[in-house]
Structures are given as structure tokens and as C-alpha cells.
Tab-separated table of C-alpha atoms in Angstrom:
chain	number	residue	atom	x	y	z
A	253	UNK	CA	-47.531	21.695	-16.637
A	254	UNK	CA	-45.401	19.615	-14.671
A	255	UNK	CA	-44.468	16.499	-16.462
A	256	UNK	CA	-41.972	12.958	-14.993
A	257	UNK	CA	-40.121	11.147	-17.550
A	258	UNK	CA	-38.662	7.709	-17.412
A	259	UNK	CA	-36.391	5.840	-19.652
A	260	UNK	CA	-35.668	1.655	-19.509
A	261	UNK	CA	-31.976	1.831	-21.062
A	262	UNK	CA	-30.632	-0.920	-23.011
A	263	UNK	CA	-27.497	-1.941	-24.644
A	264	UNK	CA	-28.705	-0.634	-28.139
A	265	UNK	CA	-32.099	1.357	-27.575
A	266	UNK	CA	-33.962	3.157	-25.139
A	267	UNK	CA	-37.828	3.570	-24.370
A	268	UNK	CA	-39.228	6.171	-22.668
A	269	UNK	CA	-42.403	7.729	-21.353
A	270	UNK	CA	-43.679	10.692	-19.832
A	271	UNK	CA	-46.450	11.699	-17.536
A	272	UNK	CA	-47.967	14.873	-16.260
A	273	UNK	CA	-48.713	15.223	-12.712
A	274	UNK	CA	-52.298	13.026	-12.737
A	275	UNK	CA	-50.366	10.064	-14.433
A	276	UNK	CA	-51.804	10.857	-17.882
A	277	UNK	CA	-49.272	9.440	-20.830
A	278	UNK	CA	-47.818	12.454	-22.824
A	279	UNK	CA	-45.403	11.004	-24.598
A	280	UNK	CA	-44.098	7.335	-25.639
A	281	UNK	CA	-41.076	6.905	-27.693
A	282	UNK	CA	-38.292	4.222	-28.708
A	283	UNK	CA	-35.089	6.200	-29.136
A	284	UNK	CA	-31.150	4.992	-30.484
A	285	UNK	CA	-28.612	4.987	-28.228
A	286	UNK	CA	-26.499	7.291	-29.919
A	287	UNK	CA	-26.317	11.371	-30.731
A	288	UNK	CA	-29.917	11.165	-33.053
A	289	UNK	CA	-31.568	9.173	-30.111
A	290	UNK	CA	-30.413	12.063	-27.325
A	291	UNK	CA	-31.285	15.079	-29.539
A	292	UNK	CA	-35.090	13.378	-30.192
A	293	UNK	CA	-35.265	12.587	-26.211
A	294	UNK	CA	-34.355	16.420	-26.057
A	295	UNK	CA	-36.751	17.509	-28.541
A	296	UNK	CA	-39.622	15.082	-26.843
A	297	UNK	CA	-38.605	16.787	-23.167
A	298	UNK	CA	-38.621	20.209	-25.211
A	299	UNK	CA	-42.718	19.609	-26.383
A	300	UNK	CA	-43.728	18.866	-23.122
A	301	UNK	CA	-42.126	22.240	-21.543
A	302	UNK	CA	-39.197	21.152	-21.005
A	303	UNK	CA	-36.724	24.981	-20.398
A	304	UNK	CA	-33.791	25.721	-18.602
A	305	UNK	CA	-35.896	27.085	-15.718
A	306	UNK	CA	-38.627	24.361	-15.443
A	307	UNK	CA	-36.493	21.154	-16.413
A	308	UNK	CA	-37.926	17.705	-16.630
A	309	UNK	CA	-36.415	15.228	-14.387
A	310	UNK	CA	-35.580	11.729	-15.469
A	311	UNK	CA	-35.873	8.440	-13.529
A	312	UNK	CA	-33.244	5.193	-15.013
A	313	UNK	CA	-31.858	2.094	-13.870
A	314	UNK	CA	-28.283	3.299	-14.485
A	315	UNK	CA	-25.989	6.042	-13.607
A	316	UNK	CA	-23.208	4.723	-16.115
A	317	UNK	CA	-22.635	5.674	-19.469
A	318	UNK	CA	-22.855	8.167	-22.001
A	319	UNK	CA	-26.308	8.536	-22.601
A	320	UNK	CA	-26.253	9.498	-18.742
A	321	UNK	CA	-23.818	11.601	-18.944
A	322	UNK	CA	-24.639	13.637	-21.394
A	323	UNK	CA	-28.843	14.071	-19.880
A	324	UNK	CA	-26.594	15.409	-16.474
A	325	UNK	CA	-24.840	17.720	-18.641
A	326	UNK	CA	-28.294	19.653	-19.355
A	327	UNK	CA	-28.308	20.545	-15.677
A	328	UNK	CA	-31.319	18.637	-15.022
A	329	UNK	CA	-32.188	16.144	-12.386
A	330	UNK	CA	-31.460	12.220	-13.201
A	331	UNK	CA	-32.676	9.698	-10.496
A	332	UNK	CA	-31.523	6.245	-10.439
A	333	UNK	CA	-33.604	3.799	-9.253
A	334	UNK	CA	-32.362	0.655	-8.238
A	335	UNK	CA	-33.237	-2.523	-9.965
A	336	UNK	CA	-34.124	-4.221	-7.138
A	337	UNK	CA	-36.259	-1.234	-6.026
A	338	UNK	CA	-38.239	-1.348	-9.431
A	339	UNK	CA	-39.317	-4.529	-9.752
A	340	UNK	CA	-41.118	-3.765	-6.325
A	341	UNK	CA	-42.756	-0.999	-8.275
A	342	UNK	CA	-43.647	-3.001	-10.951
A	343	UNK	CA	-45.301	-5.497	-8.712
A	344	UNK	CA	-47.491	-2.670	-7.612
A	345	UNK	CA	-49.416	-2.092	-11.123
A	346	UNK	CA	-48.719	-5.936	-13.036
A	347	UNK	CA	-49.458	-8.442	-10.525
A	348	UNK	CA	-49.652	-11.002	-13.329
A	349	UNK	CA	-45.825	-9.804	-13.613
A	350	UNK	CA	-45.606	-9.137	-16.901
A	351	UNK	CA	-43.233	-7.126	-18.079
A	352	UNK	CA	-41.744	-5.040	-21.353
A	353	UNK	CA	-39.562	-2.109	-22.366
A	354	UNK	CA	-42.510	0.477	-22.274
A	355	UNK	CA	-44.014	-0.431	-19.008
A	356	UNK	CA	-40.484	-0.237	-17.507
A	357	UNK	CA	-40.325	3.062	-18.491
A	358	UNK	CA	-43.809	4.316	-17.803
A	359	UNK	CA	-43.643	2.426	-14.740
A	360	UNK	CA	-39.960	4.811	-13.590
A	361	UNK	CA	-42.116	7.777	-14.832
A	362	UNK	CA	-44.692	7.045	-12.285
A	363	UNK	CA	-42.346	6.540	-9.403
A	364	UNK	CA	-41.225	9.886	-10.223
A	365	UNK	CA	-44.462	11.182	-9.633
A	366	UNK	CA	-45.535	9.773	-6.877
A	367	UNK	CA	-42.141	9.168	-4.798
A	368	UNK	CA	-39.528	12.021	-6.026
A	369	UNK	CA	-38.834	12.584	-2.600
A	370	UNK	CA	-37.498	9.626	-1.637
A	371	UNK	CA	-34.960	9.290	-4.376
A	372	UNK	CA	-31.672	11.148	-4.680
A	373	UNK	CA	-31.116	12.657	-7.818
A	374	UNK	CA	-27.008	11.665	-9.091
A	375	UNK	CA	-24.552	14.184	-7.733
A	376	UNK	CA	-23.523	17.096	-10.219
A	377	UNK	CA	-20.033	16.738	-9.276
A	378	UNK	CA	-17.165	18.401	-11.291
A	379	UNK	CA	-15.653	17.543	-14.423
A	380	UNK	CA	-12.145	17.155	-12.153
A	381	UNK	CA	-13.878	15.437	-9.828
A	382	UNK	CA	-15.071	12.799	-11.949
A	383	UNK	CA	-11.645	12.868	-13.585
A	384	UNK	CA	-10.482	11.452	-10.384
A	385	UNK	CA	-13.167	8.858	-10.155
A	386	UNK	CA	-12.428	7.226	-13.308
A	387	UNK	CA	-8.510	6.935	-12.739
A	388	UNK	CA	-9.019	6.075	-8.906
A	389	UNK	CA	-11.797	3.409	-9.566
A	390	UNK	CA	-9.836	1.645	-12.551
A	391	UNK	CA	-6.744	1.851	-10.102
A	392	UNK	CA	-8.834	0.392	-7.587
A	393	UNK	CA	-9.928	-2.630	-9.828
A	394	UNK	CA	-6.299	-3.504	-11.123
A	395	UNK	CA	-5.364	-3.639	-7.360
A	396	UNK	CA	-8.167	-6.317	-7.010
A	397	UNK	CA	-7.115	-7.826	-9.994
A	398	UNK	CA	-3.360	-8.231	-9.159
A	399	UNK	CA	-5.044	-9.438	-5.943
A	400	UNK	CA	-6.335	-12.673	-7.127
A	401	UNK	CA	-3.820	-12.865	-9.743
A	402	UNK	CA	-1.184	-13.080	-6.519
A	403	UNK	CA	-3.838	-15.910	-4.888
A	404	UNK	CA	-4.091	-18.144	-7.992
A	405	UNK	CA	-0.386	-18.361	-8.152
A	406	UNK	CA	0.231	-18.679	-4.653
A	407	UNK	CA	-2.876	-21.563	-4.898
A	408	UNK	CA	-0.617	-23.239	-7.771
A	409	UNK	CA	2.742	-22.597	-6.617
A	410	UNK	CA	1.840	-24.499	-3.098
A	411	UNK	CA	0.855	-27.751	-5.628
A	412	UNK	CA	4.188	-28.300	-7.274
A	413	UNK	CA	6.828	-25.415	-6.049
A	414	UNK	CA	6.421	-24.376	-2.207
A	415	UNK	CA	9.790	-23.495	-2.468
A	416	UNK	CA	9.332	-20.203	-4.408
A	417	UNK	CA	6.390	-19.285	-1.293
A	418	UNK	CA	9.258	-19.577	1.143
A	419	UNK	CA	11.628	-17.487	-1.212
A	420	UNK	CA	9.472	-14.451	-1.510
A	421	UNK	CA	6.515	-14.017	1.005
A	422	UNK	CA	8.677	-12.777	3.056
A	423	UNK	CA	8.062	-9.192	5.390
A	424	UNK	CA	7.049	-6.098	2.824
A	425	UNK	CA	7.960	-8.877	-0.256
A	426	UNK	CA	4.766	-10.943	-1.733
A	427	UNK	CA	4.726	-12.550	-4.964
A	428	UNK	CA	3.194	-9.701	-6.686
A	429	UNK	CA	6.586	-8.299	-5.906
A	430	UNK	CA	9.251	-7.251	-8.969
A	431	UNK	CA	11.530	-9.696	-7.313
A	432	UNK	CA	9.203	-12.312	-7.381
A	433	UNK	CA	7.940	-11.969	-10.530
A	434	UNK	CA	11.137	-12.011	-12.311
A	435	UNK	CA	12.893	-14.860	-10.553
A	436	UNK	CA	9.855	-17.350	-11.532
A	437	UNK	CA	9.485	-15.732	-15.345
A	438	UNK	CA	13.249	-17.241	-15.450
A	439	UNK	CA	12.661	-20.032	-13.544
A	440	UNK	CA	8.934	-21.161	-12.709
A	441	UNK	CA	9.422	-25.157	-11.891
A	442	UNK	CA	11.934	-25.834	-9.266
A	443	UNK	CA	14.448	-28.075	-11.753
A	444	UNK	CA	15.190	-24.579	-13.417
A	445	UNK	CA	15.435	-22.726	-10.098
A	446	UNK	CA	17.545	-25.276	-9.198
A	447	UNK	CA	20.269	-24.486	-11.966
A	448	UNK	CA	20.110	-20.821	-11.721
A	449	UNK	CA	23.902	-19.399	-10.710
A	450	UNK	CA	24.035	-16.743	-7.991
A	451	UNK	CA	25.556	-14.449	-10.944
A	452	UNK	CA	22.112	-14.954	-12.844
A	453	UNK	CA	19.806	-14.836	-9.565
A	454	UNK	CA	22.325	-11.420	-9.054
A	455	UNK	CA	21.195	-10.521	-12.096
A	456	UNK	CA	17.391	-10.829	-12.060
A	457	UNK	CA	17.242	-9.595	-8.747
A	458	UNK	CA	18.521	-6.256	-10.472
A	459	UNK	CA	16.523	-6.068	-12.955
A	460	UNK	CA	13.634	-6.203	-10.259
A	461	UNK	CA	15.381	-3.318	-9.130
A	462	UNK	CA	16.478	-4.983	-5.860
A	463	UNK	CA	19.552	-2.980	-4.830
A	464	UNK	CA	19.881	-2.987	-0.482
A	465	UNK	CA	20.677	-6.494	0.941
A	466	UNK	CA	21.399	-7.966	-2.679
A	467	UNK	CA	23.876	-10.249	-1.810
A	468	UNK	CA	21.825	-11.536	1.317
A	469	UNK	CA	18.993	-12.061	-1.169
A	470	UNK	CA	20.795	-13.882	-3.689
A	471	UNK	CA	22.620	-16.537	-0.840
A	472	UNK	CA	18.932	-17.033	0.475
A	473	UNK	CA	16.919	-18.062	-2.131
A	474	UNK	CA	20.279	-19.637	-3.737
A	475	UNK	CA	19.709	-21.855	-0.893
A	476	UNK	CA	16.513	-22.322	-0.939
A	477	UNK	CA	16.321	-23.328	-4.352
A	478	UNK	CA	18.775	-25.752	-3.912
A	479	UNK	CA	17.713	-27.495	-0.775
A	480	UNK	CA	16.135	-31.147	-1.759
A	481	UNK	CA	12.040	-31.292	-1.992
A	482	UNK	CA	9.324	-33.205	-3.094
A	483	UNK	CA	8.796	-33.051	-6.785
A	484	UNK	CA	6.095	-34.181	-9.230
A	485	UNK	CA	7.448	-36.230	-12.628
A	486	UNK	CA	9.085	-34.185	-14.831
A	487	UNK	CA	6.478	-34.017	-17.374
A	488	UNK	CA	3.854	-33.269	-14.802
A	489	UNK	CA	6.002	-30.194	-13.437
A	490	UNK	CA	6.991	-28.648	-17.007
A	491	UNK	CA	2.624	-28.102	-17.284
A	492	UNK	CA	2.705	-26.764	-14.148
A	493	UNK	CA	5.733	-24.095	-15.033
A	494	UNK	CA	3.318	-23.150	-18.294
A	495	UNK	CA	0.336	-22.766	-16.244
A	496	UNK	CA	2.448	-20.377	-13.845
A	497	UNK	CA	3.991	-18.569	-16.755
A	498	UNK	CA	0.226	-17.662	-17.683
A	499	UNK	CA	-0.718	-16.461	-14.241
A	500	UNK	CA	2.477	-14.261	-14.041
A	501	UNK	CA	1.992	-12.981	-17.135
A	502	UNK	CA	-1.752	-11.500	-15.958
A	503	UNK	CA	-0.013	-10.098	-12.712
A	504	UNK	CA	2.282	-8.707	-14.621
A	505	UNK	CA	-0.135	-6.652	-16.619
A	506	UNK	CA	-2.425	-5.985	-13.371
A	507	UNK	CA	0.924	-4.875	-11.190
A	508	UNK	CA	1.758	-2.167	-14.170
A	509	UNK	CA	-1.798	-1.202	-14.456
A	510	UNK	CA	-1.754	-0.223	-10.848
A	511	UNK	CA	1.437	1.851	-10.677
A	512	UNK	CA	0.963	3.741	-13.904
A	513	UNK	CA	-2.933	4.230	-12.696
A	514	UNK	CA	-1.747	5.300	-9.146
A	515	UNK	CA	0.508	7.828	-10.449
A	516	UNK	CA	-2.024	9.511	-12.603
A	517	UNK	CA	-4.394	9.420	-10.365
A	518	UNK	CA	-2.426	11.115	-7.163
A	519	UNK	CA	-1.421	14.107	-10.213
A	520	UNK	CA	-5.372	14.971	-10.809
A	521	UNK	CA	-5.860	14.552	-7.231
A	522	UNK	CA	-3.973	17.139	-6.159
A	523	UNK	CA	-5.675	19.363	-8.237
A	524	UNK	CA	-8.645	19.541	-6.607
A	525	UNK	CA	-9.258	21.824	-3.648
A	526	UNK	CA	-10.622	19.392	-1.221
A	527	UNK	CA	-7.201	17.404	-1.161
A	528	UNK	CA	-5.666	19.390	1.258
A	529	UNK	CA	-8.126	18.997	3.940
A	530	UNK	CA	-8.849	15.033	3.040
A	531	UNK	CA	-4.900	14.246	3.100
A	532	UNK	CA	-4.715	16.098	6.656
A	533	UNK	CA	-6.827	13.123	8.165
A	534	UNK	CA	-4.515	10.426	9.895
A	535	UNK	CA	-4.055	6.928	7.869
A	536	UNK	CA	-4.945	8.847	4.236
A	537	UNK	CA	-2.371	9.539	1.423
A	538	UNK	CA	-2.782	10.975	-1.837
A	539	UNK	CA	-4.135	7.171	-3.435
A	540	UNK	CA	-6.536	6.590	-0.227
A	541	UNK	CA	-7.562	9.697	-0.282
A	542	UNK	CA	-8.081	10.018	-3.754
A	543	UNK	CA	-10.760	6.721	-3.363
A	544	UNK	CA	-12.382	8.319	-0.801
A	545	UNK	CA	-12.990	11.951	-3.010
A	546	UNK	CA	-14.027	9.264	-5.797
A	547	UNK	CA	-16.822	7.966	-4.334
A	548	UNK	CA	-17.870	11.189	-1.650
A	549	UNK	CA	-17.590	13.701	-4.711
A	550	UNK	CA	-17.645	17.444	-4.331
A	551	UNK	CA	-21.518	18.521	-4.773
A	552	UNK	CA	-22.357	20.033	-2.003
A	553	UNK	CA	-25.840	18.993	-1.709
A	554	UNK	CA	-25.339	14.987	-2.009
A	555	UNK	CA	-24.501	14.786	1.513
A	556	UNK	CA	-27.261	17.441	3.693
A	557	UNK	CA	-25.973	15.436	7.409
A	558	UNK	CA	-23.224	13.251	8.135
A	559	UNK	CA	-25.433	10.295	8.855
A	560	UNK	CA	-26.043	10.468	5.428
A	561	UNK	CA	-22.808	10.540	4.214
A	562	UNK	CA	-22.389	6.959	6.846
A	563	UNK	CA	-24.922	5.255	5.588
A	564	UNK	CA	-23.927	5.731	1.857
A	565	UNK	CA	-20.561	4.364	3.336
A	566	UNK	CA	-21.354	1.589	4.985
A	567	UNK	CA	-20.321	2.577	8.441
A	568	UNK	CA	-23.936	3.541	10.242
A	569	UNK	CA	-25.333	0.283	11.769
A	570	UNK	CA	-28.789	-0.872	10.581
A	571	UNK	CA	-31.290	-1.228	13.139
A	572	UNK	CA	-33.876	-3.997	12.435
A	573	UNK	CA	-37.184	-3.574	15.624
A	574	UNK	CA	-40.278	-5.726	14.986
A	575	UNK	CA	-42.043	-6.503	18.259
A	576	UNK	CA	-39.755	-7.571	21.320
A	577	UNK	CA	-37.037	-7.955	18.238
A	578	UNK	CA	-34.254	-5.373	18.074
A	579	UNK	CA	-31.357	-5.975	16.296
A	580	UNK	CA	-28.288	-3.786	15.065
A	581	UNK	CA	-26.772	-5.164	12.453
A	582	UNK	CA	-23.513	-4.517	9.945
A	583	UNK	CA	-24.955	-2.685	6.919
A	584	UNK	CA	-24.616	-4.598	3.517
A	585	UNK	CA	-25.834	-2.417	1.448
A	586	UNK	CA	-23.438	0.050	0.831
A	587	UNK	CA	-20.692	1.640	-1.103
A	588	UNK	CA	-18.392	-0.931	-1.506
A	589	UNK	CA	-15.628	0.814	-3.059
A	590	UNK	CA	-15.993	3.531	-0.622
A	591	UNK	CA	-16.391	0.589	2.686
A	592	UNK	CA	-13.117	-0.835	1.103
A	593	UNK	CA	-11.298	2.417	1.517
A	594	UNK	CA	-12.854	3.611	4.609
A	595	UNK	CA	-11.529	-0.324	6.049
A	596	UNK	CA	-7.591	0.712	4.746
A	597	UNK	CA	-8.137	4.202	5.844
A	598	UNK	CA	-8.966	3.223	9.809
A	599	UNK	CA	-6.369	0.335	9.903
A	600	UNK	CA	-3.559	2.977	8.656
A	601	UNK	CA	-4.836	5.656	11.254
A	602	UNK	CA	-4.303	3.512	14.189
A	603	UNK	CA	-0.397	3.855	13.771
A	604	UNK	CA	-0.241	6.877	13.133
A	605	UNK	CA	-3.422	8.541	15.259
A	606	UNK	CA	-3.186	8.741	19.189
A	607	UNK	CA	-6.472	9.553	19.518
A	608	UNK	CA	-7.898	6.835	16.583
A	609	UNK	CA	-6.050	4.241	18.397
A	610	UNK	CA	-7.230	5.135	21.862
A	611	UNK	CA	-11.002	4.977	20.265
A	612	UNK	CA	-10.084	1.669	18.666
A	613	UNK	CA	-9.244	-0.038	22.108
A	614	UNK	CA	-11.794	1.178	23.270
A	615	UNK	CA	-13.946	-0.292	21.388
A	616	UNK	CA	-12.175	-3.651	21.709
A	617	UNK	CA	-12.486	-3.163	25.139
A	618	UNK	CA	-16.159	-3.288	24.976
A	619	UNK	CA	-16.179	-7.079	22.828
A	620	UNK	CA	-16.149	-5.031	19.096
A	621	UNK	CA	-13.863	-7.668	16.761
A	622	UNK	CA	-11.390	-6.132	14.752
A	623	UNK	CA	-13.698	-5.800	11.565
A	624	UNK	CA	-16.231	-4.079	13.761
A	625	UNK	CA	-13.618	-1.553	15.696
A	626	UNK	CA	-12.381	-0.175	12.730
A	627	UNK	CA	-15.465	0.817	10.868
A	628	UNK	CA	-16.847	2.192	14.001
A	629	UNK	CA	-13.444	4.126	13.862
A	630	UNK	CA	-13.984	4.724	10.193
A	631	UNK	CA	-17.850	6.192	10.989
A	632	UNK	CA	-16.391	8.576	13.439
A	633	UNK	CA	-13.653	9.986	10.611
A	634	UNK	CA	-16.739	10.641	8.037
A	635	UNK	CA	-18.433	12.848	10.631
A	636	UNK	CA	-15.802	14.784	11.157
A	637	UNK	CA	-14.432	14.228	7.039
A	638	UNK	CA	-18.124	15.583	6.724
A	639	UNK	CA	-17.508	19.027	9.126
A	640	UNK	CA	-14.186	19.687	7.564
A	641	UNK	CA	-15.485	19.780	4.186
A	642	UNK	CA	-18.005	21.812	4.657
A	643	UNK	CA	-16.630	24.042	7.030
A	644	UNK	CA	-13.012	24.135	4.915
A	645	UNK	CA	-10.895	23.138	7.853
A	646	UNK	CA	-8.352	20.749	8.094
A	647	UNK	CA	-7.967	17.795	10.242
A	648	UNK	CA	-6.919	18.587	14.296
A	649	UNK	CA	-6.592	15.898	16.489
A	650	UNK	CA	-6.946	17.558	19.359
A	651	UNK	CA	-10.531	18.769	18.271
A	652	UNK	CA	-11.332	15.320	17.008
A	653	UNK	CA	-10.654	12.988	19.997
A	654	UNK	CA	-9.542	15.406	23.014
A	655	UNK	CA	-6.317	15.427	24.151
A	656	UNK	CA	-6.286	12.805	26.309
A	657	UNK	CA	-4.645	10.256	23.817
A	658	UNK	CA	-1.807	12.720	23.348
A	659	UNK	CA	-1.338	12.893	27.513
A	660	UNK	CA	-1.155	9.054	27.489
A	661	UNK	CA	1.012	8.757	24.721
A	662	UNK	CA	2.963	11.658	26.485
A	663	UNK	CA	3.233	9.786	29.795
């Protein structure tokens, strides 16, 4: 007997229910979120025929956690439905829209019955594979992090100390810099920038770890720190120095975070077979292509085309045709970690790509914007990303764009 289960998860329990192949209830249970709530949802799956060769497939609203995790380490199939995607379900059987745990769950049983083949089961990727998820995902978020850390500061510094912008965004120097971030711990209002010596701006600038044009650096923002400005009352500009201490103080921890998180994550990277052929693509190193491995994982059945593999992306248009409407829009609905990397990945390629910049003008040359060049650029690299990982070849250009790039260049 073939029989669906589905499970509404929450924070602290879980309900279930399963249903044979006519919809009948088998089975409806309210199970702990811990190691005595997996083994009953085993031993429930187990009743109901449940075997290594017949496995019962599971339908949730989450692919996170450990409860997840461990239901994928069985072998068998887990299919997350989207949120968004269920409460269309639901609409189907409760027009009244009601709602509780145990219709939730019957209600992802049922649309494992009746739809299976329209939902993708998660990917059984590899324990090393996932490895390099975690580490490249949490390196991703402390990058965003020191991101808006940077913004906030710049926001504040522009209120009361514009002098410290014009010190240190500067070509390949931000304020998420070491430089930066050291000079305004000593000093963050511009009366105690304005006393520091050139032998103590000598020194900070060390410690950053500043060592080629030192002496250039120090007479610069020396200068600049002395040079007359506007300036708020005293009082006024000692708060904002405390509120700038606080903001440094989180980039600090975000700007660690994403060394120490890069590192580790380029050593598991390299680990894995696939590296080879991903870091032979134009525009990706070790980090960028450890983002893109992240999110594209190594099961070989996720991706059956490359369209696939675009649209999970990001980079396939979405065509919208109702009548004498037809309209081919930028898809939103997407991977956003991987869209993020593809957007770095195609931006880096152009300088370094004859044959990804020649596509790029191209398109420019036909009205695309710059946003719009590059990730048709960056849905060309995932077909062929696509073909070299399945076929285990490595990136040519010549076999990617022609060589007619290389003859131009040449010439």
C-alpha cells in the first residue's frame, strides 16, 4: 500500500498525518521535536510499510533544521512545499479558511498525493558538500552584515565627521578597511583626530598592517585631519564619537567573521571534486566559487536540463502571455544567494573573459542596462557550468564563445 505523509513543523512540536493513495487517514500523530519525537515518526512510517525499498515520502514547510536533516538521512524523499504554495492548497478544501496544526499536515499529505510530480524532492547532496554550504552561506551573511555595518557609519560619519569619508574611501580602501577602522577606534570625533601626532597616526596605521606608501598615508590624512571644518558643540560631537564607537565595534566583529569564515571555507572547498572545473570558469575564485557549489550542490539529479538549473538561479526570464499581452520579465523568485553570486561572478568575468565581455557589449548594444547584461551573461555561464559538470570538463573559452573575441582582442 502506498501511503503520503505530511508533517506541519513547529518550534517545539510537530503534527503529522498520513494517507494511502484514495486519501483515507492512516495515521494522525503529535510528535516532540527531539530524538523520542523522530524515532515515533519512524515507528508510525514503519506501521504503514514504511522499508528501505518502498520508503514513504514526506511533504514540510521547511528544509532547515535537524528534524530535516535527520528524515534525509533515511534516504527517503522530503518535499518542501512553499508556504505561500500551501495556503493555496488549503484554500482548496477550507474555504471558510480555517486553519490548525492537523489540517496543515493532512492537508501537505494530500498534496503529496495528488501533485508529487510537481514538487522537487530536497537534493541528497554530500556530507562535504553541505559542509561547504554552511561555512560559505554564514560567510556570505557576515559580508552583508559588515555591509550595512560600513553604510550606518558612513550614514553617521557624513552628520558630524566628513572628514574621516575623505580620509579613507579612497581607491581599494573603504571604511570597513583595517586602516579605517583603527584610526577612528583612536580617534572617532574630529577634536581627537585633530590631536593625533604623525608618530601615533604612524603607529595605528601599522597596526592596520599598512606597510607600502606609509609615510604618504600618514602626511594625508595628517592633513586632512587638521584642515578647519564645520563642527557640532562639543557635547553634541562626544555622543556622536560613542555612537560611532558602537558601529565600529559591530564591523569589527562582522570584518573578522568574514576573513576567518572565508578561509575555512576556500580549505573544504577544495576538497571537493567539482572545484576544479567550477574555478576554471572566468570571474570565479575559490570564495565565489565556493557560493556557487553552495547553493547548485552535487546531486546529480536536482538539475535534469540547464534551464532548470536558470530558473532556480534567477537568470531565465519569466514570460507572462494573456491575450494580446506578452511580457518578459526579470524573475523574482529565485535563489537569492545564488543571483547574488551569479551578479559578482559575471561582473568579474568581463575583465578577465574576451569572449564574456564581447557577449556583454553585445548585449548593451542591443538597449540591455548593466543589471540586465550581466545576468544574461551570468545565464549563459550556468549552461555551460551545467555541461561541464556533468560532462567533467573544464572551462574552454574557445568552446564557450568562439574565437572571435580572442581575434579581436588579438588585433
Amino acid at each position: 500500500m502506498t501511503a503520503y505523509c505530511g508533517i506541519d513543523w513547529a518550534e517545539a512540536h510537530h503534527d503529522l498525518a498520513l494517507v494511502d493513495e484514495g486519501g483515507t487517514m492512516l495515521a494522525k500523530r503529535r510528535i516532540s521535536d527531539d530524538l523520542a519525537g523522530f524515532e515515533e515518526l519512524l515507528q508510525v512510517l514503519a506501521e504503514h510499510g514504511d522499508c528501505a525499498e518502498d520508503q514513504i515520502p514526506v511533504a514540510i514547510e521547511t528544509g532547515r533544521g535537524l528534524f530535516v536533516a535527520c528524515m534525509l538521512a533515511t534516504g527517503r524523499d522530503v518535499v518542501v512545499i512553499n508556504p505561500m504554495a500551501a495556503a493555496r492548497y488549503r484554500e482548496r478544501t477550507a474555504v471558510t479558511r480555517t486553519k490548525s496544526d492537523a489540517a496543515d499536515a493532512l492537508m501537505l499529505a494530500n498534496v503529496l498525493r495528488t501533485d508529487r510530480h510537481a514538487h522537487r524532492p530536497l537534493p541528497k547532496d554530500s556530507e562535504l558538500v553541505r559542509s561547504v554550504a554552511v561555512l560559505a552561506r554564514a560567510g556570505q551573511d557576515a559580508v552583508w552584515q559588515r555591509q550595512q555595518a560600513t553604510n550606518q557609519l558612513r550614514s553617521l560619519l557624513r552628520e558630524y565627521f566628513p572628514a574621516a569619508l575623505t580620509a579613507f574611501q579612497v581607491k581599494h580602501i573603504g571604511l570597513a578597511s583595517a586602516e579605517a577602522r583603527t584610526v577612528l577606534a583612536a580617534a572617532p570625533t574630529p577634536a581627537a583626530a585633530a590631536t593625533l601626532t604623525k608618530a601615533r597616526l604612524r603607529s595605528l596605521l601599522i597596526k592596520a598592517g599598512r606597510r607600502r606608501n606609509l609615510e604618504t598615508w600618514v602626511e594625508r590624512v595628517h592633513e586632512i585631519f587638521r584642515t578647519k571644518a564645520l563642527r557640532h558643540p562639543a557635547q553634541v560631537e562626544d555622543a556622536y564619537g560613542v555612537a560611532a564607537l558602537a558601529i565600529l565595534k559591530r564591523l569589527d566583529a562582522a570584518a573578522i567573521a568574514a576573513a576567518d569564515l572565508q578561509q575555512a571555507t576556500e580549505l573544504v572547498f577544495h576538497q571537493h571534486p567539482a572545484a576544479a572545473i567550477i574555478t576554471s570558469f572566468p570571474g570565479l575564485g575559490p570564495l565565489g566559487g565556493a557560493r556557487v557549489l553552495a547553493e547548485v550542490g552535487d546531486d546529480a539529479d536536482r538539475f535534469e536540463t540547464a534551464r532548470d538549473l536558470k530558473a532556480y538561479a534567477g537568470a531565465a526570464p519569466v514570460t507572462r502571455a494573456s491575450g494580446k499581452s506578452h511580457l518578459v520579465l526579470h524573475r523574482r523568485v529565485k535563489n537569492h544567494r545564488l543571483a547574488s553570486a551569479g551578479y559578482n561572478w559575471a561582473f568579474a568575468a568581463l575583465t578577465h573573459s574576451p569572449g564574456a565581455r564581447a557577449h556583454y557589449d553585445r548585449r548593451r548594444a542591443r538597449g540591455d542596462g548593466h543589471a540586465a547584461a550581466l545576468r544574461n551573461l551570468y545565464n549563459r555561464f550556468l549552461g555551460q557550468l551545467h555541461h561541464c559538470l556533468r560532462s567533467g570538463h573544464l572551462y574552454d573559452e574557445i568552446t564557450a564563445f568562439g574565437d572571435q573575441p580572442m581575434r579581436a582582442t588579438a588585433a
